[in-house]
Amino acid sequence: MTSTPAPTTPHPSGAAPAWRRVAAQAAFETRMILRNGEQLLVTVALPVILLVGLVQTHVVSLDTEGATRVDFVTPGVLALAVMSTAFTSQAIATAFDRRNGVLRLLATTPLGRGGLLAGKVLGVLAVEVVQIVVIAGVALAMGWRPDVAGVPAALGAALLGTAAFTSLALLLAGVLRAEGVLAVANLVLVLLVVGGGILVPAGRLAGPLAHLAVLLPSGALGEAMRGALLGHGVPAFSVVVLLGWTAAFGWGAARLFRWH
Amino acid sequence: MPSSPALPGAAVVVRGLVKRYGDRAVVDGLSLEAAPGQVTAVLGPNGAGKTTTIECCEGLRAPDEGTVHVLGLDPRTDAAALRPRVGVMLQDGGLPTGVRAVEMLRHVAAMYARPRDVAELVERLGLASFARTTVRRLSGGQRQRLALAAAVVGRPEVVFLDEPSAGMDPQSRLAVWELVHELRADGVAIVLTTHLMDEAEQLADVVHVVDHGSVIASGTVPDLLASSGTPDGETSVRFEAPAGLPLDGLSSALGAAGAGTGPRWTVAEPRPGSYVVTGPADPAAVAALTAWLADRDALVSSLTVGRRTLEDVFLDLTGRHLR
């Protein structure tokens, strides 16, 4: 060895407290989503356009079961907003972060893998708060009068839906190539909006879809949101379905997620 | 792998590391050490197993066999204790593309209790001119400098740099090398992979030459230069001249001129127009060389007489075929 002995400088290294690391990651994720034009289009603009379109025009005829059009449509649009953020947007963002090595780099900082996951979930919830405020604001301006007593149950349903759809997002993002995730996540969103019982109640869908959709996480979330905000209560069946999908997707993501 | 006793206080100790992808062993019984206050270069051709080795040290991959210790800890099981003490620069960057450069650096800094001053680091690595540019729009060299800043912002005791100079302009490389020297002076253990010979020669205290997944030579740069290849009294003469000169007669022309007798000269044209002759070079031999070239009407555009370089050693060790 030709080098001189190293001076023993103290290294005051150490991690920031866990809550600060996770909070920083959540803020970082939220900023990245809200600053991305395409993500904003899918998560905020699309639901608002659907809401206004379905309420103000009669292009789509709806049997509102005696409720006003806005009362009937808004819970489904909120469910769609949750799905677009927790699933489509999160799957695409995570897939590209995985491809670009962002997940691996952050996993080597004190944040770690657990902190990264927690930051992502909190980031999703923060974006959902923005979505709910915007959509509810537009709906209220159009005369939406939700059942106030059902609001806590609706928030609970939104949390459950977030858990199920975020798990699915991580499963896809951790298994498929980024380009594949981009295609699949958008396709699944469109299919679930059309035939997944999220905007149109499952029972109103054609043929076997009526039975299938209540078993899908989209149908379960849609039914739960409508039940809570229209004052009928959240169907227990929907809660069971959402919990089941969360467990299945979560198990799959934990087992199959590849960091490289 | 039979193991020699660890360097006292070694920051990184890898013993008999094996990592397979499918049934192909990318790393195959690799052992190396890195000491605090030293730059340890892992030098090897593409596909030699450098990045996989580093990723095992970073806790990003689990070894199939062998052991890895960083600061005495296992990167897989003691990850939480190790992460605040280790800085990482990945080969593919790993920078989120949708944020501004300085936001990215501030974000990584927020993970540490007492990070370096971000403004000082921005100044130090010349990041100021693109601090407010989105990472997506940065050039390769700018991204590399940002990734290096992120690797050192937490005041690590060990830094892993995977191909730190890839895609950098000369100014950036100098800035990076200065920072590496400064870290070394502060007692940080720096482990870097590179396939750039001049980088290893300029920076490294110790070089581990890796090929086909294991270390095939280790030592300081002077050790490596002395240990292999050129016998005493031999010198390489490199010159640039028109490509494709008929070299057949050159060896005997040089042998006749110099003090040495017999065919002690080796002559080669490793790249078109770039020649290396090795032998007992003295003033007469150099004169004979230029006379031989003049006879063939070949104008020399450069000529240097000197020792072998790490590149020569490397090519001798790893072979000259492309892969």
Short mmCIF file of C-alpha atoms in Angstrom, two decimals, chain B:
data_model
loop_
_atom_site.label_atom_id
_atom_site.label_comp_id
_atom_site.label_asym_id
_atom_site.label_seq_id
_atom_site.Cartn_x
_atom_site.Cartn_y
_atom_site.Cartn_z
CA MET B 1 -12.18 -19.38 -2.08
CA PRO B 2 -9.21 -19.53 0.30
CA SER B 3 -9.14 -16.25 2.09
CA SER B 4 -6.28 -14.12 3.21
CA PRO B 5 -6.75 -12.29 6.48
CA ALA B 6 -8.79 -9.15 6.06
CA LEU B 7 -7.05 -5.81 6.00
CA PRO B 8 -7.28 -4.40 9.48
CA GLY B 9 -10.22 -2.03 9.42
CA ALA B 10 -11.20 -2.85 5.86
CA ALA B 11 -14.40 -1.02 4.93
CA VAL B 12 -15.53 -3.56 2.35
CA VAL B 13 -14.70 -7.26 2.43
CA VAL B 14 -15.97 -9.57 -0.30
CA ARG B 15 -15.10 -13.25 0.00
CA GLY B 16 -15.77 -15.94 -2.59
CA LEU B 17 -18.77 -14.11 -4.04
CA VAL B 18 -20.85 -16.08 -6.54
CA LYS B 19 -23.89 -14.68 -8.31
CA ARG B 20 -25.74 -16.62 -11.00
CA TYR B 21 -28.35 -15.43 -13.45
CA GLY B 22 -30.06 -18.60 -14.53
CA ASP B 23 -27.25 -21.14 -14.64
CA ARG B 24 -24.63 -18.63 -15.77
CA ALA B 25 -22.27 -17.45 -13.02
CA VAL B 26 -21.76 -13.74 -13.67
CA VAL B 27 -19.64 -13.44 -10.55
CA ASP B 28 -17.65 -16.56 -9.84
CA GLY B 29 -15.65 -16.73 -6.63
CA LEU B 30 -14.71 -13.07 -6.45
CA SER B 31 -12.82 -11.70 -3.44
CA LEU B 32 -11.68 -8.16 -2.81
CA GLU B 33 -11.22 -5.60 -0.07
CA ALA B 34 -11.39 -1.85 0.15
CA ALA B 35 -9.83 0.28 2.86
CA PRO B 36 -10.94 3.61 4.35
CA GLY B 37 -9.12 6.60 2.90
CA GLN B 38 -8.37 4.76 -0.32
CA VAL B 39 -9.77 4.61 -3.81
CA THR B 40 -10.27 1.00 -4.86
CA ALA B 41 -10.92 0.50 -8.57
CA VAL B 42 -12.66 -2.56 -9.94
CA LEU B 43 -11.41 -2.62 -13.51
CA GLY B 44 -12.65 -4.97 -16.18
CA PRO B 45 -14.22 -5.30 -19.60
CA ASN B 46 -17.98 -5.06 -20.11
CA GLY B 47 -19.74 -8.11 -18.75
CA ALA B 48 -16.92 -9.01 -16.36
CA GLY B 49 -19.24 -8.91 -13.34
CA LYS B 50 -18.26 -5.49 -11.94
CA THR B 51 -21.75 -4.05 -11.59
CA THR B 52 -23.20 -7.23 -10.11
CA THR B 53 -20.42 -7.29 -7.52
CA ILE B 54 -21.09 -3.67 -6.55
CA GLU B 55 -24.84 -4.31 -6.40
CA CYS B 56 -24.24 -7.15 -3.94
CA CYS B 57 -22.22 -4.71 -1.81
CA GLU B 58 -25.07 -2.19 -2.00
CA GLY B 59 -27.61 -4.76 -0.82
CA LEU B 60 -29.48 -4.60 -4.13
CA ARG B 61 -28.73 -8.22 -4.97
CA ALA B 62 -28.38 -11.26 -2.73
CA PRO B 63 -25.21 -13.35 -3.21
CA ASP B 64 -25.73 -16.99 -4.18
CA GLU B 65 -22.52 -17.96 -2.38
CA GLY B 66 -19.80 -16.21 -0.43
CA THR B 67 -19.97 -13.29 1.96
CA VAL B 68 -20.09 -9.52 1.65
CA HIS B 69 -19.39 -7.20 4.55
CA VAL B 70 -19.52 -3.43 4.45
CA LEU B 71 -18.32 -1.62 7.57
CA GLY B 72 -18.53 -5.02 9.26
CA LEU B 73 -22.23 -5.36 8.47
CA ASP B 74 -24.19 -7.55 6.06
CA PRO B 75 -25.78 -5.36 3.35
CA ARG B 76 -28.88 -7.59 3.23
CA THR B 77 -29.65 -8.20 6.90
CA ASP B 78 -28.23 -4.98 8.36
CA ALA B 79 -29.52 -2.76 5.59
CA ALA B 80 -31.23 -0.22 7.83
CA ALA B 81 -28.04 0.39 9.84
CA LEU B 82 -25.88 0.52 6.73
CA ARG B 83 -27.90 2.75 4.42
CA PRO B 84 -27.15 6.04 6.22
CA ARG B 85 -23.41 5.25 6.07
CA VAL B 86 -23.12 4.23 2.41
CA GLY B 87 -23.44 6.40 -0.70
CA VAL B 88 -24.37 4.88 -4.05
CA MET B 89 -24.08 6.05 -7.63
CA LEU B 90 -25.75 3.58 -9.99
CA GLN B 91 -24.52 2.94 -13.50
CA ASP B 92 -27.88 3.82 -15.03
CA GLY B 93 -28.30 6.88 -12.83
CA GLY B 94 -31.59 6.08 -11.16
CA LEU B 95 -32.59 9.73 -11.14
CA PRO B 96 -36.30 10.55 -11.26
CA THR B 97 -36.79 12.39 -14.56
CA GLY B 98 -39.74 14.62 -13.76
CA VAL B 99 -38.12 16.91 -11.19
CA ARG B 100 -35.53 19.69 -11.31
CA ALA B 101 -31.93 18.73 -10.63
CA VAL B 102 -31.65 20.63 -7.36
CA GLU B 103 -35.01 19.30 -6.14
CA MET B 104 -33.72 15.78 -6.62
CA LEU B 105 -30.59 16.58 -4.62
CA ARG B 106 -32.57 18.27 -1.83
CA HIS B 107 -34.87 15.28 -1.70
CA VAL B 108 -32.03 12.81 -1.21
CA ALA B 109 -30.48 15.17 1.36
CA ALA B 110 -33.76 15.09 3.33
CA MET B 111 -33.20 11.39 4.02
CA TYR B 112 -30.20 12.17 6.24
CA ALA B 113 -29.96 13.69 9.69
CA ARG B 114 -26.95 15.88 8.87
CA PRO B 115 -26.51 16.07 5.10
CA ARG B 116 -23.87 18.15 3.36
CA ASP B 117 -24.85 21.66 2.42
CA VAL B 118 -26.71 21.30 -0.87
CA ALA B 119 -25.73 24.76 -2.12
CA GLU B 120 -22.06 24.02 -1.46
CA LEU B 121 -22.28 20.72 -3.31
CA VAL B 122 -24.05 22.38 -6.24
CA GLU B 123 -21.21 24.86 -6.44
CA ARG B 124 -18.55 22.20 -5.94
CA LEU B 125 -19.70 19.96 -8.80
CA GLY B 126 -20.70 22.77 -11.13
CA LEU B 127 -24.41 21.93 -11.00
CA ALA B 128 -25.56 25.55 -10.74
CA SER B 129 -25.99 26.09 -14.47
CA PHE B 130 -28.61 23.34 -14.68
CA ALA B 131 -29.91 23.24 -11.12
CA ARG B 132 -33.37 24.38 -12.21
CA THR B 133 -33.48 22.18 -15.32
CA THR B 134 -35.66 19.08 -15.31
CA VAL B 135 -33.57 15.92 -14.97
CA ARG B 136 -35.12 14.61 -18.21
CA ARG B 137 -33.39 17.41 -20.15
CA LEU B 138 -29.91 17.01 -18.68
CA SER B 139 -27.02 15.68 -20.75
CA GLY B 140 -25.37 12.40 -19.80
CA GLY B 141 -22.47 14.14 -18.07
CA GLN B 142 -24.77 16.47 -16.14
CA ARG B 143 -26.82 13.51 -14.90
CA GLN B 144 -23.64 11.75 -13.81
CA ARG B 145 -22.53 14.76 -11.78
CA LEU B 146 -25.97 15.02 -10.18
CA ALA B 147 -25.92 11.30 -9.35
CA LEU B 148 -22.49 11.71 -7.76
CA ALA B 149 -23.76 14.64 -5.69
CA ALA B 150 -26.65 12.46 -4.51
CA ALA B 151 -24.21 9.69 -3.56
CA VAL B 152 -22.14 11.94 -1.30
CA VAL B 153 -24.76 14.34 0.11
CA GLY B 154 -25.33 12.12 3.17
CA ARG B 155 -21.67 12.21 4.31
CA PRO B 156 -21.13 8.50 3.69
CA GLU B 157 -18.22 6.47 5.06
CA VAL B 158 -18.24 4.20 2.01
CA VAL B 159 -19.08 5.31 -1.53
CA PHE B 160 -19.81 2.96 -4.42
CA LEU B 161 -19.47 4.60 -7.82
CA ASP B 162 -20.44 2.49 -10.82
CA GLU B 163 -18.76 3.88 -13.94
CA PRO B 164 -18.69 7.45 -12.57
CA SER B 165 -17.15 9.10 -15.63
CA ALA B 166 -19.34 7.52 -18.31
CA GLY B 167 -20.50 10.18 -20.74
CA MET B 168 -18.67 13.03 -19.03
CA ASP B 169 -16.83 15.85 -20.70
CA PRO B 170 -13.22 16.47 -19.57
CA GLN B 171 -14.17 19.36 -17.25
CA SER B 172 -16.76 17.21 -15.50
CA ARG B 173 -14.32 14.37 -15.08
CA LEU B 174 -11.80 16.68 -13.46
CA ALA B 175 -14.44 17.98 -11.05
CA VAL B 176 -15.43 14.42 -10.18
CA TRP B 177 -11.83 13.35 -9.68
CA GLU B 178 -11.20 16.32 -7.37
CA LEU B 179 -14.20 15.42 -5.27
CA VAL B 180 -13.04 11.80 -5.08
CA HIS B 181 -9.61 12.94 -3.89
CA GLU B 182 -11.25 15.11 -1.26
CA LEU B 183 -13.42 12.23 -0.01
CA ARG B 184 -10.35 10.04 0.19
CA ALA B 185 -8.53 12.67 2.26
CA ASP B 186 -11.53 12.67 4.61
CA GLY B 187 -11.08 8.94 5.19
CA VAL B 188 -13.95 7.73 3.00
CA ALA B 189 -13.57 4.32 1.37
CA ILE B 190 -14.28 4.78 -2.34
CA VAL B 191 -15.02 1.79 -4.52
CA LEU B 192 -15.44 2.53 -8.20
CA THR B 193 -15.91 0.39 -11.24
CA THR B 194 -14.48 1.53 -14.52
CA HIS B 195 -13.29 0.29 -17.84
CA LEU B 196 -11.34 3.51 -18.38
CA MET B 197 -7.64 2.90 -17.86
CA ASP B 198 -6.71 6.51 -17.34
CA GLU B 199 -9.37 6.85 -14.67
CA ALA B 200 -7.98 3.88 -12.78
CA GLU B 201 -4.41 5.17 -13.20
CA GLN B 202 -5.31 8.67 -12.06
CA LEU B 203 -7.55 7.81 -9.14
CA ALA B 204 -6.93 4.38 -7.75
CA ASP B 205 -4.73 3.44 -4.82
CA VAL B 206 -5.55 -0.20 -5.44
CA VAL B 207 -6.80 -1.82 -8.63
CA HIS B 208 -8.60 -5.15 -8.85
CA VAL B 209 -8.67 -6.40 -12.43
CA VAL B 210 -11.82 -8.47 -12.92
CA ASP B 211 -12.58 -10.78 -15.81
CA HIS B 212 -15.16 -13.55 -16.20
CA GLY B 213 -16.46 -12.92 -12.69
CA SER B 214 -13.30 -13.15 -10.63
CA VAL B 215 -10.28 -11.04 -9.73
CA ILE B 216 -7.33 -11.93 -11.96
CA ALA B 217 -4.85 -9.36 -10.64
CA SER B 218 -4.70 -6.92 -7.73
CA GLY B 219 -2.32 -4.27 -6.56
CA THR B 220 -1.32 -0.65 -6.81
CA VAL B 221 -0.94 0.73 -10.30
CA PRO B 222 2.90 0.63 -10.08
CA ASP B 223 2.68 -2.96 -8.77
CA LEU B 224 0.56 -4.01 -11.70
CA LEU B 225 2.79 -2.22 -14.19
CA ALA B 226 5.89 -3.86 -12.74
CA SER B 227 4.47 -7.34 -12.26
CA SER B 228 3.40 -8.29 -15.71
CA GLY B 229 4.70 -8.16 -19.21
CA THR B 230 7.74 -6.08 -19.95
CA PRO B 231 11.07 -7.50 -18.81
CA ASP B 232 13.59 -5.10 -17.32
CA GLY B 233 15.29 -2.80 -19.74
CA GLU B 234 12.45 -2.86 -22.24
CA THR B 235 10.48 0.15 -23.20
CA SER B 236 7.51 0.79 -25.41
CA VAL B 237 7.82 3.25 -28.25
CA ARG B 238 4.47 4.38 -29.59
CA PHE B 239 4.05 6.26 -32.79
CA GLU B 240 1.32 7.38 -35.12
CA ALA B 241 1.93 7.10 -38.85
CA PRO B 242 -0.05 6.14 -41.97
CA ALA B 243 -1.96 2.91 -41.42
CA GLY B 244 -0.90 -0.44 -42.79
CA LEU B 245 2.91 -0.06 -42.95
CA PRO B 246 4.66 -3.34 -43.80
CA LEU B 247 6.21 -4.09 -40.41
CA ASP B 248 8.10 -7.22 -41.45
CA GLY B 249 11.55 -5.66 -41.67
CA LEU B 250 11.21 -3.22 -38.78
CA SER B 251 12.15 -5.62 -36.02
CA SER B 252 15.47 -6.58 -37.65
CA ALA B 253 16.22 -2.98 -38.61
CA LEU B 254 15.88 -1.99 -34.96
CA GLY B 255 17.88 -5.01 -33.79
CA ALA B 256 20.74 -4.11 -36.12
CA ALA B 257 20.89 -0.53 -34.88
CA GLY B 258 20.77 -0.95 -31.13
CA ALA B 259 23.00 -2.39 -28.55
CA GLY B 260 20.79 -5.43 -28.21
CA THR B 261 21.44 -8.37 -30.43
CA GLY B 262 18.90 -10.82 -31.74
CA PRO B 263 15.17 -10.37 -32.31
CA ARG B 264 14.31 -8.71 -29.02
CA TRP B 265 11.91 -6.24 -30.60
CA THR B 266 8.20 -6.79 -30.83
CA VAL B 267 6.24 -4.73 -33.29
CA ALA B 268 2.49 -4.27 -33.47
CA GLU B 269 -0.22 -2.07 -34.94
CA PRO B 270 -3.03 -2.41 -32.38
CA ARG B 271 -5.18 0.20 -34.11
CA PRO B 272 -4.84 1.33 -37.72
CA GLY B 273 -2.13 3.99 -37.84
CA SER B 274 -1.15 3.47 -34.19
CA TYR B 275 1.99 1.43 -33.63
CA VAL B 276 3.81 0.03 -30.59
CA VAL B 277 7.34 -1.31 -30.70
CA THR B 278 8.75 -2.79 -27.52
CA GLY B 279 12.37 -3.55 -26.85
CA PRO B 280 15.65 -2.08 -25.52
CA ALA B 281 14.95 1.43 -26.72
CA ASP B 282 17.96 3.73 -26.79
CA PRO B 283 18.76 6.84 -28.89
CA ALA B 284 20.19 4.74 -31.71
CA ALA B 285 17.08 2.58 -31.87
CA VAL B 286 14.80 5.62 -32.06
CA ALA B 287 16.98 7.05 -34.84
CA ALA B 288 16.80 3.72 -36.68
CA LEU B 289 13.03 3.72 -36.31
CA THR B 290 12.59 7.17 -37.82
CA ALA B 291 15.08 6.31 -40.59
CA TRP B 292 13.10 3.16 -41.39
CA LEU B 293 9.95 5.25 -41.60
CA ALA B 294 11.69 7.89 -43.76
CA ASP B 295 12.75 5.15 -46.17
CA ARG B 296 9.09 4.30 -46.61
CA ASP B 297 8.11 7.94 -47.02
CA ALA B 298 5.93 7.68 -43.88
CA LEU B 299 5.55 10.88 -41.85
CA VAL B 300 5.32 10.36 -38.09
CA SER B 301 2.62 12.50 -36.50
CA SER B 302 3.56 11.61 -32.92
CA LEU B 303 6.14 9.50 -31.13
CA THR B 304 6.48 8.77 -27.44
CA VAL B 305 9.01 6.67 -25.62
CA GLY B 306 7.92 5.41 -22.27
CA ARG B 307 6.74 2.83 -19.87
CA ARG B 308 3.83 0.54 -20.39
CA THR B 309 0.43 1.77 -19.39
CA LEU B 310 -2.30 0.10 -17.42
CA GLU B 311 -4.01 -0.46 -20.74
CA ASP B 312 -1.15 -2.71 -21.86
CA VAL B 313 -1.35 -4.69 -18.63
CA PHE B 314 -5.10 -4.92 -18.93
CA LEU B 315 -5.02 -6.15 -22.50
CA ASP B 316 -2.32 -8.68 -21.63
CA LEU B 317 -4.48 -10.00 -18.79
CA THR B 318 -7.86 -10.01 -20.46
CA GLY B 319 -6.94 -10.65 -24.06
CA ARG B 320 -7.45 -8.48 -27.08
CA HIS B 321 -10.51 -10.03 -28.63
CA LEU B 322 -13.70 -8.01 -28.70
CA ARG B 323 -16.68 -9.20 -26.73
#
